[in-house]
GROMACS .gro file of N, CA and C in nm:
model
  402
    1MET      N    1  -0.345   0.227   2.756
    1MET     CA    2  -0.337   0.266   2.617
    1MET      C    3  -0.455   0.359   2.586
    2ASN      N    4  -0.426   0.465   2.519
    2ASN     CA    5  -0.528   0.562   2.482
    2ASN      C    6  -0.605   0.510   2.360
    3PRO      N    7  -0.737   0.487   2.372
    3PRO     CA    8  -0.813   0.435   2.257
    3PRO      C    9  -0.815   0.531   2.137
    4ASN      N   10  -0.783   0.656   2.160
    4ASN     CA   11  -0.780   0.753   2.049
    4ASN      C   12  -0.657   0.737   1.961
    5THR      N   13  -0.565   0.649   2.002
    5THR     CA   14  -0.444   0.628   1.921
    5THR      C   15  -0.447   0.494   1.848
    6ILE      N   16  -0.558   0.421   1.855
    6ILE     CA   17  -0.569   0.291   1.791
    6ILE      C   18  -0.629   0.307   1.651
    7TYR      N   19  -0.560   0.251   1.552
    7TYR     CA   20  -0.604   0.260   1.413
    7TYR      C   21  -0.618   0.120   1.354
    8ARG      N   22  -0.718   0.102   1.272
    8ARG     CA   23  -0.732  -0.018   1.188
    8ARG      C   24  -0.650   0.011   1.063
    9VAL      N   25  -0.565  -0.082   1.021
    9VAL     CA   26  -0.479  -0.061   0.903
    9VAL      C   27  -0.547  -0.121   0.782
   10SER      N   28  -0.556  -0.042   0.676
   10SER     CA   29  -0.609  -0.087   0.548
   10SER      C   30  -0.503  -0.068   0.441
   11ILE      N   31  -0.500  -0.161   0.347
   11ILE     CA   32  -0.404  -0.152   0.237
   11ILE      C   33  -0.483  -0.134   0.108
   12LYS      N   34  -0.435  -0.043   0.025
   12LYS     CA   35  -0.505  -0.009  -0.099
   12LYS      C   36  -0.408  -0.016  -0.217
   13GLY      N   37  -0.461  -0.055  -0.332
   13GLY     CA   38  -0.383  -0.062  -0.454
   13GLY      C   39  -0.412   0.057  -0.544
   14LEU      N   40  -0.309   0.118  -0.596
   14LEU     CA   41  -0.324   0.231  -0.687
   14LEU      C   42  -0.265   0.192  -0.822
   15ASP      N   43  -0.354   0.171  -0.919
   15ASP     CA   44  -0.314   0.138  -1.055
   15ASP      C   45  -0.347   0.259  -1.141
   16VAL      N   46  -0.246   0.314  -1.207
   16VAL     CA   47  -0.263   0.433  -1.288
   16VAL      C   48  -0.223   0.402  -1.432
   17LYS      N   49  -0.314   0.433  -1.523
   17LYS     CA   50  -0.287   0.418  -1.666
   17LYS      C   51  -0.328   0.548  -1.735
   18ASP      N   52  -0.239   0.601  -1.815
   18ASP     CA   53  -0.265   0.726  -1.889
   18ASP      C   54  -0.313   0.838  -1.796
   19GLY      N   55  -0.254   0.844  -1.676
   19GLY     CA   56  -0.286   0.950  -1.581
   19GLY      C   57  -0.417   0.930  -1.506
   20LYS      N   58  -0.480   0.816  -1.525
   20LYS     CA   59  -0.608   0.789  -1.460
   20LYS      C   60  -0.593   0.677  -1.356
   21LEU      N   61  -0.665   0.692  -1.246
   21LEU     CA   62  -0.658   0.599  -1.133
   21LEU      C   63  -0.773   0.500  -1.138
   22LEU      N   64  -0.741   0.373  -1.114
   22LEU     CA   65  -0.843   0.269  -1.113
   22LEU      C   66  -0.919   0.269  -0.980
   23LEU      N   67  -1.051   0.273  -0.990
   23LEU     CA   68  -1.138   0.261  -0.873
   23LEU      C   69  -1.236   0.148  -0.897
   24VAL      N   70  -1.285   0.091  -0.788
   24VAL     CA   71  -1.387  -0.013  -0.797
   24VAL      C   72  -1.515   0.039  -0.734
   25LYS      N   73  -1.628  -0.005  -0.790
   25LYS     CA   74  -1.757   0.035  -0.734
   25LYS      C   75  -1.814  -0.082  -0.657
   26GLU      N   76  -1.846  -0.056  -0.531
   26GLU     CA   77  -1.904  -0.157  -0.446
   26GLU      C   78  -2.055  -0.161  -0.468
   27ASP      N   79  -2.121  -0.258  -0.407
   27ASP     CA   80  -2.266  -0.266  -0.423
   27ASP      C   81  -2.340  -0.152  -0.354
   28THR      N   82  -2.266  -0.068  -0.281
   28THR     CA   83  -2.325   0.049  -0.217
   28THR      C   84  -2.331   0.168  -0.314
   29SER      N   85  -2.284   0.148  -0.437
   29SER     CA   86  -2.276   0.251  -0.540
   29SER      C   87  -2.170   0.357  -0.510
   30LEU      N   88  -2.080   0.326  -0.418
   30LEU     CA   89  -1.970   0.417  -0.389
   30LEU      C   90  -1.843   0.364  -0.452
   31TRP      N   91  -1.758   0.456  -0.497
   31TRP     CA   92  -1.632   0.419  -0.559
   31TRP      C   93  -1.522   0.417  -0.453
   32GLU      N   94  -1.426   0.327  -0.470
   32GLU     CA   95  -1.327   0.299  -0.369
   32GLU      C   96  -1.200   0.248  -0.435
   33LEU      N   97  -1.086   0.268  -0.370
   33LEU     CA   98  -0.964   0.203  -0.414
   33LEU      C   99  -0.974   0.054  -0.383
   34PRO      N  100  -0.921  -0.032  -0.468
   34PRO     CA  101  -0.924  -0.175  -0.436
   34PRO      C  102  -0.833  -0.206  -0.318
   35GLY      N  103  -0.875  -0.299  -0.236
   35GLY     CA  104  -0.798  -0.338  -0.119
   35GLY      C  105  -0.889  -0.353   0.000
   36GLY      N  106  -0.831  -0.362   0.118
   36GLY     CA  107  -0.912  -0.378   0.238
   36GLY      C  108  -0.828  -0.386   0.363
   37GLY      N  109  -0.886  -0.445   0.467
   37GLY     CA  110  -0.823  -0.447   0.598
   37GLY      C  111  -0.713  -0.549   0.612
   38LEU      N  112  -0.610  -0.510   0.682
   38LEU     CA  113  -0.497  -0.597   0.710
   38LEU      C  114  -0.532  -0.686   0.828
   39GLU      N  115  -0.503  -0.815   0.816
   39GLU     CA  116  -0.529  -0.910   0.924
   39GLU      C  117  -0.411  -0.908   1.023
   40HIS      N  118  -0.437  -0.947   1.146
   40HIS     CA  119  -0.332  -0.950   1.248
   40HIS      C  120  -0.217  -1.040   1.203
   41GLY      N  121  -0.095  -0.986   1.209
   41GLY     CA  122   0.024  -1.063   1.174
   41GLY      C  123   0.052  -1.072   1.025
   42GLU      N  124  -0.032  -1.014   0.943
   42GLU     CA  125  -0.016  -1.022   0.798
   42GLU      C  126   0.074  -0.910   0.748
   43GLU      N  127   0.162  -0.942   0.654
   43GLU     CA  128   0.245  -0.840   0.590
   43GLU      C  129   0.156  -0.756   0.499
   44PRO      N  130   0.178  -0.624   0.490
   44PRO     CA  131   0.092  -0.539   0.408
   44PRO      C  132   0.079  -0.584   0.263
   45THR      N  133   0.189  -0.622   0.199
   45THR     CA  134   0.179  -0.662   0.058
   45THR      C  135   0.103  -0.793   0.043
   46GLU      N  136   0.119  -0.883   0.139
   46GLU     CA  137   0.041  -1.008   0.136
   46GLU      C  138  -0.107  -0.978   0.152
   47GLY      N  139  -0.139  -0.888   0.245
   47GLY     CA  140  -0.278  -0.850   0.267
   47GLY      C  141  -0.338  -0.783   0.145
   48LEU      N  142  -0.259  -0.703   0.078
   48LEU     CA  143  -0.309  -0.634  -0.042
   48LEU      C  144  -0.342  -0.736  -0.151
   49LEU      N  145  -0.253  -0.831  -0.174
   49LEU     CA  146  -0.280  -0.934  -0.274
   49LEU      C  147  -0.404  -1.015  -0.237
   50ARG      N  148  -0.417  -1.049  -0.110
   50ARG     CA  149  -0.533  -1.126  -0.064
   50ARG      C  150  -0.662  -1.046  -0.083
   51GLU      N  151  -0.662  -0.922  -0.038
   51GLU     CA  152  -0.784  -0.840  -0.046
   51GLU      C  153  -0.828  -0.816  -0.190
   52ILE      N  154  -0.734  -0.780  -0.276
   52ILE     CA  155  -0.771  -0.756  -0.416
   52ILE      C  156  -0.818  -0.885  -0.481
   53GLY      N  157  -0.753  -0.995  -0.447
   53GLY     CA  158  -0.797  -1.125  -0.499
   53GLY      C  159  -0.938  -1.159  -0.455
   54GLU      N  160  -0.970  -1.132  -0.327
   54GLU     CA  161  -1.105  -1.159  -0.276
   54GLU      C  162  -1.209  -1.071  -0.345
   55GLU      N  163  -1.175  -0.945  -0.369
   55GLU     CA  164  -1.269  -0.851  -0.429
   55GLU      C  165  -1.292  -0.877  -0.576
   56THR      N  166  -1.184  -0.905  -0.649
   56THR     CA  167  -1.192  -0.908  -0.795
   56THR      C  168  -1.160  -1.042  -0.858
   57GLY      N  169  -1.090  -1.129  -0.787
   57GLY     CA  170  -1.043  -1.254  -0.844
   57GLY      C  171  -0.923  -1.234  -0.935
   58ILE      N  172  -0.866  -1.114  -0.937
   58ILE     CA  173  -0.754  -1.082  -1.025
   58ILE      C  174  -0.624  -1.081  -0.944
   59ASP      N  175  -0.520  -1.144  -0.997
   59ASP     CA  176  -0.387  -1.139  -0.937
   59ASP      C  177  -0.317  -1.015  -0.988
   60VAL      N  178  -0.287  -0.923  -0.899
   60VAL     CA  179  -0.220  -0.800  -0.939
   60VAL      C  180  -0.071  -0.811  -0.911
   61GLU      N  181   0.003  -0.721  -0.971
   61GLU     CA  182   0.146  -0.711  -0.945
   61GLU      C  183   0.169  -0.588  -0.858
   62ILE      N  184   0.240  -0.606  -0.748
   62ILE     CA  185   0.278  -0.493  -0.664
   62ILE      C  186   0.408  -0.438  -0.721
   63LEU      N  187   0.409  -0.309  -0.756
   63LEU     CA  188   0.521  -0.252  -0.829
   63LEU      C  189   0.633  -0.199  -0.739
   64GLU      N  190   0.600  -0.165  -0.615
   64GLU     CA  191   0.702  -0.117  -0.522
   64GLU      C  192   0.674  -0.175  -0.384
   65ALA      N  193   0.780  -0.205  -0.310
   65ALA     CA  194   0.766  -0.269  -0.179
   65ALA      C  195   0.715  -0.173  -0.071
   66ARG      N  196   0.728  -0.044  -0.095
   66ARG     CA  197   0.684   0.056   0.003
   66ARG      C  198   0.560   0.128  -0.048
   67PRO      N  199   0.475   0.173   0.045
   67PRO     CA  200   0.358   0.249   0.000
   67PRO      C  201   0.398   0.384  -0.060
   68ILE      N  202   0.324   0.427  -0.160
   68ILE     CA  203   0.347   0.558  -0.219
   68ILE      C  204   0.272   0.666  -0.142
   69TYR      N  205   0.158   0.631  -0.085
   69TYR     CA  206   0.078   0.725  -0.006
   69TYR      C  207   0.039   0.659   0.126
   70VAL      N  208   0.034   0.740   0.231
   70VAL     CA  209  -0.017   0.699   0.362
   70VAL      C  210  -0.110   0.809   0.409
   71TRP      N  211  -0.231   0.771   0.453
   71TRP     CA  212  -0.325   0.871   0.502
   71TRP      C  213  -0.409   0.810   0.614
   72THR      N  214  -0.468   0.897   0.693
   72THR     CA  215  -0.555   0.853   0.802
   72THR      C  216  -0.693   0.912   0.784
   73GLN      N  217  -0.786   0.852   0.856
   73GLN     CA  218  -0.923   0.898   0.846
   73GLN      C  219  -1.000   0.849   0.967
   74GLU      N  220  -1.084   0.935   1.022
   74GLU     CA  221  -1.175   0.893   1.128
   74GLU      C  222  -1.315   0.892   1.070
   75ARG      N  223  -1.379   0.779   1.077
   75ARG     CA  224  -1.512   0.765   1.020
   75ARG      C  225  -1.618   0.809   1.120
   76ASP      N  226  -1.737   0.831   1.069
   76ASP     CA  227  -1.848   0.871   1.154
   76ASP      C  228  -1.878   0.767   1.261
   77ASP      N  229  -1.846   0.640   1.234
   77ASP     CA  230  -1.873   0.534   1.332
   77ASP      C  231  -1.765   0.528   1.440
   78GLY      N  232  -1.669   0.623   1.438
   78GLY     CA  233  -1.565   0.629   1.541
   78GLY      C  234  -1.442   0.545   1.511
   79ILE      N  235  -1.445   0.468   1.404
   79ILE     CA  236  -1.329   0.385   1.370
   79ILE      C  237  -1.224   0.472   1.303
   80ARG      N  238  -1.104   0.466   1.354
   80ARG     CA  239  -0.992   0.538   1.295
   80ARG      C  240  -0.917   0.440   1.205
   81ARG      N  241  -0.879   0.486   1.088
   81ARG     CA  242  -0.809   0.399   0.993
   81ARG      C  243  -0.681   0.467   0.946
   82CYS      N  244  -0.581   0.384   0.925
   82CYS     CA  245  -0.457   0.426   0.861
   82CYS      C  246  -0.449   0.348   0.730
   83PHE      N  247  -0.432   0.418   0.620
   83PHE     CA  248  -0.430   0.356   0.487
   83PHE      C  249  -0.288   0.359   0.431
   84LEU      N  250  -0.249   0.246   0.374
   84LEU     CA  251  -0.122   0.234   0.304
   84LEU      C  252  -0.155   0.210   0.158
   85GLY      N  253  -0.116   0.302   0.072
   85GLY     CA  254  -0.146   0.292  -0.071
   85GLY      C  255  -0.024   0.250  -0.150
   86TYR      N  256  -0.033   0.135  -0.215
   86TYR     CA  257   0.078   0.079  -0.293
   86TYR      C  258   0.053   0.091  -0.443
   87LYS      N  259   0.161   0.114  -0.517
   87LYS     CA  260   0.154   0.109  -0.663
   87LYS      C  261   0.135  -0.036  -0.706
   88VAL      N  262   0.031  -0.059  -0.786
   88VAL     CA  263   0.004  -0.194  -0.837
   88VAL      C  264  -0.027  -0.186  -0.986
   89SER      N  265  -0.029  -0.301  -1.049
   89SER     CA  266  -0.068  -0.309  -1.189
   89SER      C  267  -0.167  -0.424  -1.205
   90PHE      N  268  -0.284  -0.392  -1.258
   90PHE     CA  269  -0.384  -0.493  -1.291
   90PHE      C  270  -0.356  -0.541  -1.433
   91PRO      N  271  -0.334  -0.670  -1.455
   91PRO     CA  272  -0.307  -0.720  -1.590
   91PRO      C  273  -0.431  -0.719  -1.677
   92THR      N  274  -0.548  -0.719  -1.615
   92THR     CA  275  -0.676  -0.721  -1.685
   92THR      C  276  -0.783  -0.663  -1.595
   93LEU      N  277  -0.892  -0.622  -1.653
   93LEU     CA  278  -1.009  -0.580  -1.574
   93LEU      C  279  -1.123  -0.680  -1.595
   94ASP      N  280  -1.088  -0.798  -1.642
   94ASP     CA  281  -1.186  -0.904  -1.664
   94ASP      C  282  -1.212  -0.974  -1.531
   95PHE      N  283  -1.330  -0.953  -1.475
   95PHE     CA  284  -1.363  -1.009  -1.344
   95PHE      C  285  -1.510  -1.045  -1.338
   96THR      N  286  -1.546  -1.122  -1.238
   96THR     CA  287  -1.685  -1.155  -1.213
   96THR      C  288  -1.735  -1.066  -1.099
   97PRO      N  289  -1.839  -0.985  -1.122
   97PRO     CA  290  -1.886  -0.894  -1.017
   97PRO      C  291  -1.925  -0.967  -0.888
   98THR      N  292  -1.892  -0.903  -0.776
   98THR     CA  293  -1.930  -0.950  -0.643
   98THR      C  294  -1.988  -0.831  -0.567
   99ASN      N  295  -2.033  -0.852  -0.444
   99ASN     CA  296  -2.084  -0.738  -0.367
   99ASN      C  297  -1.973  -0.641  -0.331
  100GLU      N  298  -1.847  -0.684  -0.336
  100GLU     CA  299  -1.736  -0.595  -0.306
  100GLU      C  300  -1.684  -0.523  -0.429
  101CYS      N  301  -1.721  -0.570  -0.547
  101CYS     CA  302  -1.672  -0.508  -0.671
  101CYS      C  303  -1.774  -0.531  -0.782
  102GLN      N  304  -1.852  -0.429  -0.811
  102GLN     CA  305  -1.952  -0.435  -0.917
  102GLN      C  306  -1.898  -0.387  -1.051
  103GLU      N  307  -1.803  -0.295  -1.043
  103GLU     CA  308  -1.751  -0.232  -1.164
  103GLU      C  309  -1.610  -0.182  -1.135
  104MET      N  310  -1.526  -0.174  -1.240
  104MET     CA  311  -1.391  -0.122  -1.229
  104MET      C  312  -1.370  -0.025  -1.345
  105LYS      N  313  -1.310   0.091  -1.313
  105LYS     CA  314  -1.292   0.191  -1.417
  105LYS      C  315  -1.180   0.288  -1.376
  106TYR      N  316  -1.111   0.341  -1.477
  106TYR     CA  317  -1.008   0.442  -1.455
  106TYR      C  318  -1.069   0.582  -1.463
  107PHE      N  319  -1.025   0.671  -1.371
  107PHE     CA  320  -1.078   0.806  -1.364
  107PHE      C  321  -0.965   0.908  -1.351
  108SER      N  322  -0.984   1.024  -1.413
  108SER     CA  323  -0.892   1.136  -1.396
  108SER      C  324  -0.917   1.201  -1.259
  109VAL      N  325  -0.826   1.286  -1.216
  109VAL     CA  326  -0.843   1.358  -1.089
  109VAL      C  327  -0.974   1.436  -1.090
  110GLU      N  328  -1.002   1.504  -1.199
  110GLU     CA  329  -1.125   1.585  -1.207
  110GLU      C  330  -1.250   1.497  -1.200
  111GLU      N  331  -1.245   1.382  -1.264
  111GLU     CA  332  -1.359   1.290  -1.259
  111GLU      C  333  -1.378   1.235  -1.118
  112ILE      N  334  -1.267   1.205  -1.050
  112ILE     CA  335  -1.275   1.152  -0.913
  112ILE      C  336  -1.344   1.252  -0.821
  113LYS      N  337  -1.316   1.379  -0.839
  113LYS     CA  338  -1.375   1.482  -0.754
  113LYS      C  339  -1.527   1.486  -0.764
  114LYS      N  340  -1.583   1.433  -0.871
  114LYS     CA  341  -1.728   1.435  -0.893
  114LYS      C  342  -1.797   1.305  -0.854
  115LEU      N  343  -1.719   1.204  -0.817
  115LEU     CA  344  -1.775   1.072  -0.787
  115LEU      C  345  -1.827   1.062  -0.643
  116PRO      N  346  -1.926   0.975  -0.622
  116PRO     CA  347  -1.961   0.942  -0.484
  116PRO      C  348  -1.857   0.843  -0.432
  117LEU      N  349  -1.771   0.891  -0.342
  117LEU     CA  350  -1.660   0.809  -0.292
  117LEU      C  351  -1.694   0.747  -0.157
  118SER      N  352  -1.642   0.628  -0.136
  118SER     CA  353  -1.650   0.565  -0.005
  118SER      C  354  -1.577   0.654   0.096
  119PRO      N  355  -1.622   0.655   0.222
  119PRO     CA  356  -1.548   0.733   0.323
  119PRO      C  357  -1.400   0.696   0.328
  120ASN      N  358  -1.368   0.570   0.298
  120ASN     CA  359  -1.228   0.526   0.299
  120ASN      C  360  -1.145   0.594   0.192
  121SER      N  361  -1.208   0.638   0.086
  121SER     CA  362  -1.135   0.697  -0.027
  121SER      C  363  -1.165   0.845  -0.046
  122ALA      N  364  -1.231   0.905   0.051
  122ALA     CA  365  -1.272   1.046   0.037
  122ALA      C  366  -1.155   1.142   0.020
  123LYS      N  367  -1.039   1.107   0.072
  123LYS     CA  368  -0.923   1.197   0.063
  123LYS      C  369  -0.844   1.182  -0.067
  124ILE      N  370  -0.879   1.087  -0.150
  124ILE     CA  371  -0.803   1.063  -0.273
  124ILE      C  372  -0.782   1.191  -0.355
  125PRO      N  373  -0.885   1.272  -0.380
  125PRO     CA  374  -0.862   1.392  -0.461
  125PRO      C  375  -0.761   1.489  -0.402
  126ARG      N  376  -0.737   1.482  -0.273
  126ARG     CA  377  -0.642   1.574  -0.208
  126ARG      C  378  -0.497   1.537  -0.235
  127PHE      N  379  -0.470   1.408  -0.252
  127PHE     CA  380  -0.329   1.369  -0.264
  127PHE      C  381  -0.292   1.299  -0.394
  128PHE      N  382  -0.388   1.242  -0.466
  128PHE     CA  383  -0.352   1.169  -0.588
  128PHE      C  384  -0.297   1.264  -0.694
  129ASN      N  385  -0.177   1.231  -0.741
  129ASN     CA  386  -0.112   1.308  -0.847
  129ASN      C  387  -0.059   1.209  -0.950
  130PRO      N  388  -0.113   1.212  -1.072
  130PRO     CA  389  -0.067   1.117  -1.176
  130PRO      C  390   0.085   1.123  -1.200
  131LYS      N  391   0.148   1.237  -1.172
  131LYS     CA  392   0.293   1.249  -1.193
  131LYS      C  393   0.372   1.159  -1.099
  132ASP      N  394   0.310   1.116  -0.989
  132ASP     CA  395   0.378   1.025  -0.896
  132ASP      C  396   0.392   0.885  -0.955
  133PHE      N  397   0.328   0.860  -1.070
  133PHE     CA  398   0.326   0.727  -1.130
  133PHE      C  399   0.395   0.720  -1.264
  134VAL      N  400   0.475   0.820  -1.294
  134VAL     CA  401   0.547   0.823  -1.421
  134VAL      C  402   0.680   0.752  -1.409
   0.00000   0.00000   0.00000
């Protein structure tokens, strides 16, 4: 097996309100889509609910069974990742801060372009289109 074809799968939630995308700020001061790594044998939607629950303590609703966006990324540490982005809805932003989620806020495309983004979310400005969520 060629090690250059191995990817870690991450699942991300995309909640859009009034054309703005919800991002979470980690304790690293970088903004990121909520979600995380898929565990071996775990279904993507189950992993997404688990990851968002671990980060925020909030139970989200997954709005579609299939991802709306799929993207890949190779990090400086050599880890290749494949991201599955699902439409979700957060019923509230009332949460207790943790090291994985210090703050939650909605941002426009233009605002996102100016944010310090996590390497995992660096491609968001290239593909996020609020019209995909109408």
